[in-house]
mmCIF file of C-alpha atoms in Angstrom:
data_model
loop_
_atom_site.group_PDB
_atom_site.id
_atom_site.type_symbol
_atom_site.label_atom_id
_atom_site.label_comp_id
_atom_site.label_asym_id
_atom_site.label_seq_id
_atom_site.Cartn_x
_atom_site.Cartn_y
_atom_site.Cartn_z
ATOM 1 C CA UNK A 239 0.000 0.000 0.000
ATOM 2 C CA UNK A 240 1.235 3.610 -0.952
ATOM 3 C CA UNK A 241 1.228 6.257 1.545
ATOM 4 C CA UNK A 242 0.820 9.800 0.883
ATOM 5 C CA UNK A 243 1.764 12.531 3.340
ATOM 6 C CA UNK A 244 -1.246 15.135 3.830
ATOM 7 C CA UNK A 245 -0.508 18.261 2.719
ATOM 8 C CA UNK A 246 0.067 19.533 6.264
ATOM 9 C CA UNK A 247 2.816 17.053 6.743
ATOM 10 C CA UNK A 248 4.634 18.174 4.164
ATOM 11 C CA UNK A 249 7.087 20.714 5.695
ATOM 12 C CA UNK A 250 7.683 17.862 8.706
ATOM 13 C CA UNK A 251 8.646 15.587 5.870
ATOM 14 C CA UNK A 252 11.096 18.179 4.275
ATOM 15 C CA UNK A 253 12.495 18.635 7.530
ATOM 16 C CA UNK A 254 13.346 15.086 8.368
ATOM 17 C CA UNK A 255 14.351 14.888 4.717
ATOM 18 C CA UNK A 256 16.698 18.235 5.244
ATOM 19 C CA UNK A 257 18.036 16.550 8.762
ATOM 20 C CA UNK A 258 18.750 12.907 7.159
ATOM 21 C CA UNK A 259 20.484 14.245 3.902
ATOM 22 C CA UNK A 260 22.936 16.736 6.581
ATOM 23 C CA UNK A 261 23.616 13.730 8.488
ATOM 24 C CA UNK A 262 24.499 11.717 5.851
ATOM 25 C CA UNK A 263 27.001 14.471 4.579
ATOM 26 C CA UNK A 264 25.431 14.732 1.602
ATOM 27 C CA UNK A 265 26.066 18.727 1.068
ATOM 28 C CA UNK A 266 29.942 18.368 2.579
ATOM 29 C CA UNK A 267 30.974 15.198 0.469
ATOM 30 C CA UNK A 268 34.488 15.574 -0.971
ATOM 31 C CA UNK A 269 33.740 13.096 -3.916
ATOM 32 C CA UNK A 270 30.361 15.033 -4.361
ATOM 33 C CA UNK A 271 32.132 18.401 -4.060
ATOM 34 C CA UNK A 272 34.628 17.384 -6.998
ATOM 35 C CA UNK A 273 31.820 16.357 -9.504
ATOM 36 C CA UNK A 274 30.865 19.607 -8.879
ATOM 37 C CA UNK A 275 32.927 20.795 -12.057
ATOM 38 C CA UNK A 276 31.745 24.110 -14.543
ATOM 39 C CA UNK A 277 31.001 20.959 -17.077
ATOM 40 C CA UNK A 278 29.000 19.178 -14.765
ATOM 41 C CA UNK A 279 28.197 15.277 -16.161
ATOM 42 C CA UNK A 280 25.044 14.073 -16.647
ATOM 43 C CA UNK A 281 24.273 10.452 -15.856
ATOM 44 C CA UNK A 282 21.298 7.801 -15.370
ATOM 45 C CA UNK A 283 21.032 5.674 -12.234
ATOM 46 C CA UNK A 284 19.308 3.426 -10.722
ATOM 47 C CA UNK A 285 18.312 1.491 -7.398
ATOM 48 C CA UNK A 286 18.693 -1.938 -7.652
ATOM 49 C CA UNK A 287 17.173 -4.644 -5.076
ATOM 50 C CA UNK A 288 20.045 -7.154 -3.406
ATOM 51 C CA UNK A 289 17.521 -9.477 -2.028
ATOM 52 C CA UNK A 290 14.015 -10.322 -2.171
ATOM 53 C CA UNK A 291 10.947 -8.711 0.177
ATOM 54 C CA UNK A 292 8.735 -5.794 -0.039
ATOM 55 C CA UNK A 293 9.635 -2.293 -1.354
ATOM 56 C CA UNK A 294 9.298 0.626 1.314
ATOM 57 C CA UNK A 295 10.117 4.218 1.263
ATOM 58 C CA UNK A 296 9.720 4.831 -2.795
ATOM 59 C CA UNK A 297 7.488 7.478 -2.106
ATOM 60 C CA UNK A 298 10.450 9.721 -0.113
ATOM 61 C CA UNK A 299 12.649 9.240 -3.580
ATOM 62 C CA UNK A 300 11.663 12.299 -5.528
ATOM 63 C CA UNK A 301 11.210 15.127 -2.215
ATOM 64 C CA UNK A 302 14.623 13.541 -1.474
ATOM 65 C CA UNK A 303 16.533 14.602 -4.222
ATOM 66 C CA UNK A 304 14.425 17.747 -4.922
ATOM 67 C CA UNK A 305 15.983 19.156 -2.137
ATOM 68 C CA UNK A 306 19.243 18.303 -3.701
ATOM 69 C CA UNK A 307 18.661 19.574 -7.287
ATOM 70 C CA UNK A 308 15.294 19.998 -8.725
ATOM 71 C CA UNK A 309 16.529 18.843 -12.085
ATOM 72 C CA UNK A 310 17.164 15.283 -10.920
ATOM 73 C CA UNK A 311 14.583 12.985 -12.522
ATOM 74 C CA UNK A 312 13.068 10.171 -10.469
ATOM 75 C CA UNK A 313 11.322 7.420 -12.049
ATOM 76 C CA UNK A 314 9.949 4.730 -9.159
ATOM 77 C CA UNK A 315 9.977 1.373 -11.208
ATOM 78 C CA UNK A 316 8.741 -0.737 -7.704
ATOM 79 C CA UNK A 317 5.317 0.468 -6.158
ATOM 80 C CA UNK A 318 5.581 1.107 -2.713
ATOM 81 C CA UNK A 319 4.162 -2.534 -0.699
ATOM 82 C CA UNK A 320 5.109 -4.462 -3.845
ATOM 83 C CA UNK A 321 7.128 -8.127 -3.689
ATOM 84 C CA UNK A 322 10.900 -7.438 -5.313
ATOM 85 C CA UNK A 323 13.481 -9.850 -5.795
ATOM 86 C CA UNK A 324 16.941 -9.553 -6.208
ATOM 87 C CA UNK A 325 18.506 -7.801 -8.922
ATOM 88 C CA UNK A 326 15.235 -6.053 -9.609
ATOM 89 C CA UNK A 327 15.153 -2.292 -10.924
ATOM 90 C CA UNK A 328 13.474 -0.519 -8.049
ATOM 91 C CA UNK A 329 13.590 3.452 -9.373
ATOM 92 C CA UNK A 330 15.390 5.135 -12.154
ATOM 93 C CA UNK A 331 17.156 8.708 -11.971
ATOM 94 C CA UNK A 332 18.853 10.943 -14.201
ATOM 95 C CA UNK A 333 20.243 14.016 -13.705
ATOM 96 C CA UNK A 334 24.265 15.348 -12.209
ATOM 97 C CA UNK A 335 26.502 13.205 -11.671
ATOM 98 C CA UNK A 336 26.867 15.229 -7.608
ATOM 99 C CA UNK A 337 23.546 15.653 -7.371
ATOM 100 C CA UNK A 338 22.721 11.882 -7.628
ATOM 101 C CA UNK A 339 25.842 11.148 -5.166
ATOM 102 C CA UNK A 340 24.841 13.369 -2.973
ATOM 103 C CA UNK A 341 21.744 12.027 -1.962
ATOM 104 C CA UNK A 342 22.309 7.973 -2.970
ATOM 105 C CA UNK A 343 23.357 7.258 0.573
ATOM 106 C CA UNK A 344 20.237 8.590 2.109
ATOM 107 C CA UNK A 345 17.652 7.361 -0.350
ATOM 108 C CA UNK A 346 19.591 3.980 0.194
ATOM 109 C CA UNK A 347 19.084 4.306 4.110
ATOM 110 C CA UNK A 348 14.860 4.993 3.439
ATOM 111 C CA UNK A 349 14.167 2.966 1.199
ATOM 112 C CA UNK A 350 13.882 -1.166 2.463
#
């Protein structure tokens, strides 16, 4: 089952969003920092499942990295609730190469 956040909740979910990316370094990076180049690259990602269960936490993937870049394009390939197994494309992003860095480690420690 999807869950959406009430339109009230959604400065409390920027917050938390805000609070995990800072704790996760995400803006303070080094290897981020040095993608950071004038001639920033432009890649395609995506999350990948390891081992079999039920996706959680797709629905955080886009306000995630919108606080990172805007222009980062998320794609969620799972539905939130559904059976995975491994090896299974879970969400698809494209966008900077340090923008998509920057916030891999956090969207990797929501999403389950």
């Amino acid at each position: 089952m999807c869950y959406t956040f009430p339109v009230k909740d959604v400065p409390q979910l920027r917050s938390r969003l805000l609070a995990a990316l800072k704790e996760d370094g995400a803006f303070t990076d080094i290897t981020t920092r040095a993608l950071r180049a004038p001639t920033a690259r432009r890649v395609h990602a995506r999350f990948i499942c390891k081992r079999p269960g039920v996706f959680c936490g797709g629905f955080l993937i886009k306000p995630l990295f919108s606080l990172i870049e805007r222009s980062v394009v998320v794609k969620n390939v799972a539905r939130d609730g559904a059976r995975v197994r491994a090896g299974q494309t879970l969400a698809l992003l494209s966008g900077r190469a340090a923008a998509i860095l920057a916030g891999e480690r956090t969207a990797l420690n929501l999403l389950c």
